[in-house]
Amino acid sequence: MLIESAWGWRMPSMRAVLETRRKAAAMWVEELEAELERVQVDLVEAEEVLRGRFASL
């Protein structure tokens, strides 16, 4: 949604700007959650390897 300023400039409404930012933030959160899940899986695998090395001592 575009609004016209007193000087005749057309600019997006604050609501549209905030909604765009909200959507971008939500996507970023999804990406970070997916990355966190991958890191947690890697951590579990690394812990298993470490346990196996100590078990063979």
PDB file of C-alpha atoms in Angstrom:
ATOM      1  CA  MET A   1       0.000   0.000   0.000  1.00  0.00           C
ATOM      2  CA  LEU A   2       1.490   3.326  -1.051  1.00  0.00           C
ATOM      3  CA  ILE A   3       0.641   6.645   0.531  1.00  0.00           C
ATOM      4  CA  GLU A   4       1.394  10.080  -0.833  1.00  0.00           C
ATOM      5  CA  SER A   5       3.301  12.526   1.328  1.00  0.00           C
ATOM      6  CA  ALA A   6       2.697  16.259   1.535  1.00  0.00           C
ATOM      7  CA  TRP A   7       5.473  16.742  -1.034  1.00  0.00           C
ATOM      8  CA  GLY A   8       3.877  14.349  -3.522  1.00  0.00           C
ATOM      9  CA  TRP A   9       6.262  11.471  -2.827  1.00  0.00           C
ATOM     10  CA  ARG A  10       4.773   7.999  -2.906  1.00  0.00           C
ATOM     11  CA  MET A  11       5.988   5.787  -0.107  1.00  0.00           C
ATOM     12  CA  PRO A  12       4.857   2.557   1.534  1.00  0.00           C
ATOM     13  CA  SER A  13       2.709   2.823   4.625  1.00  0.00           C
ATOM     14  CA  MET A  14       4.323   2.086   7.978  1.00  0.00           C
ATOM     15  CA  ARG A  15       2.023  -0.917   8.346  1.00  0.00           C
ATOM     16  CA  ALA A  16       3.279  -2.346   5.031  1.00  0.00           C
ATOM     17  CA  VAL A  17       6.888  -1.740   6.046  1.00  0.00           C
ATOM     18  CA  LEU A  18       6.369  -3.432   9.409  1.00  0.00           C
ATOM     19  CA  GLU A  19       4.541  -6.378   7.849  1.00  0.00           C
ATOM     20  CA  THR A  20       7.409  -6.891   5.392  1.00  0.00           C
ATOM     21  CA  ARG A  21       9.901  -6.799   8.256  1.00  0.00           C
ATOM     22  CA  ARG A  22       7.771  -9.205  10.310  1.00  0.00           C
ATOM     23  CA  LYS A  23       7.676 -11.697   7.447  1.00  0.00           C
ATOM     24  CA  ALA A  24      11.443 -11.414   6.950  1.00  0.00           C
ATOM     25  CA  ALA A  25      12.030 -11.925  10.677  1.00  0.00           C
ATOM     26  CA  ALA A  26       9.748 -14.979  10.704  1.00  0.00           C
ATOM     27  CA  MET A  27      11.699 -16.506   7.809  1.00  0.00           C
ATOM     28  CA  TRP A  28      14.977 -15.782   9.600  1.00  0.00           C
ATOM     29  CA  VAL A  29      13.674 -17.494  12.743  1.00  0.00           C
ATOM     30  CA  GLU A  30      12.728 -20.575  10.692  1.00  0.00           C
ATOM     31  CA  GLU A  31      16.214 -20.682   9.158  1.00  0.00           C
ATOM     32  CA  LEU A  32      17.863 -20.328  12.566  1.00  0.00           C
ATOM     33  CA  GLU A  33      15.681 -23.070  14.046  1.00  0.00           C
ATOM     34  CA  ALA A  34      16.648 -25.398  11.188  1.00  0.00           C
ATOM     35  CA  GLU A  35      20.326 -24.585  11.724  1.00  0.00           C
ATOM     36  CA  LEU A  36      19.950 -25.214  15.465  1.00  0.00           C
ATOM     37  CA  GLU A  37      18.437 -28.620  14.737  1.00  0.00           C
ATOM     38  CA  ARG A  38      21.371 -29.508  12.445  1.00  0.00           C
ATOM     39  CA  VAL A  39      23.889 -28.397  15.083  1.00  0.00           C
ATOM     40  CA  GLN A  40      22.118 -30.419  17.769  1.00  0.00           C
ATOM     41  CA  VAL A  41      22.256 -33.539  15.583  1.00  0.00           C
ATOM     42  CA  ASP A  42      25.965 -32.945  14.940  1.00  0.00           C
ATOM     43  CA  LEU A  43      26.540 -32.514  18.670  1.00  0.00           C
ATOM     44  CA  VAL A  44      24.821 -35.800  19.491  1.00  0.00           C
ATOM     45  CA  GLU A  45      26.916 -37.580  16.862  1.00  0.00           C
ATOM     46  CA  ALA A  46      30.127 -36.017  18.178  1.00  0.00           C
ATOM     47  CA  GLU A  47      29.261 -37.022  21.743  1.00  0.00           C
ATOM     48  CA  GLU A  48      28.711 -40.615  20.595  1.00  0.00           C
ATOM     49  CA  VAL A  49      32.106 -40.670  18.890  1.00  0.00           C
ATOM     50  CA  LEU A  50      33.745 -39.266  22.010  1.00  0.00           C
ATOM     51  CA  ARG A  51      32.055 -41.850  24.232  1.00  0.00           C
ATOM     52  CA  GLY A  52      33.258 -44.600  21.893  1.00  0.00           C
ATOM     53  CA  ARG A  53      36.837 -43.367  22.104  1.00  0.00           C
ATOM     54  CA  PHE A  54      36.798 -43.278  25.904  1.00  0.00           C
ATOM     55  CA  ALA A  55      35.150 -46.694  26.081  1.00  0.00           C
ATOM     56  CA  SER A  56      38.041 -48.238  24.166  1.00  0.00           C
ATOM     57  CA  LEU A  57      40.694 -46.910  26.585  1.00  0.00           C
TER      58      LEU A  57
END
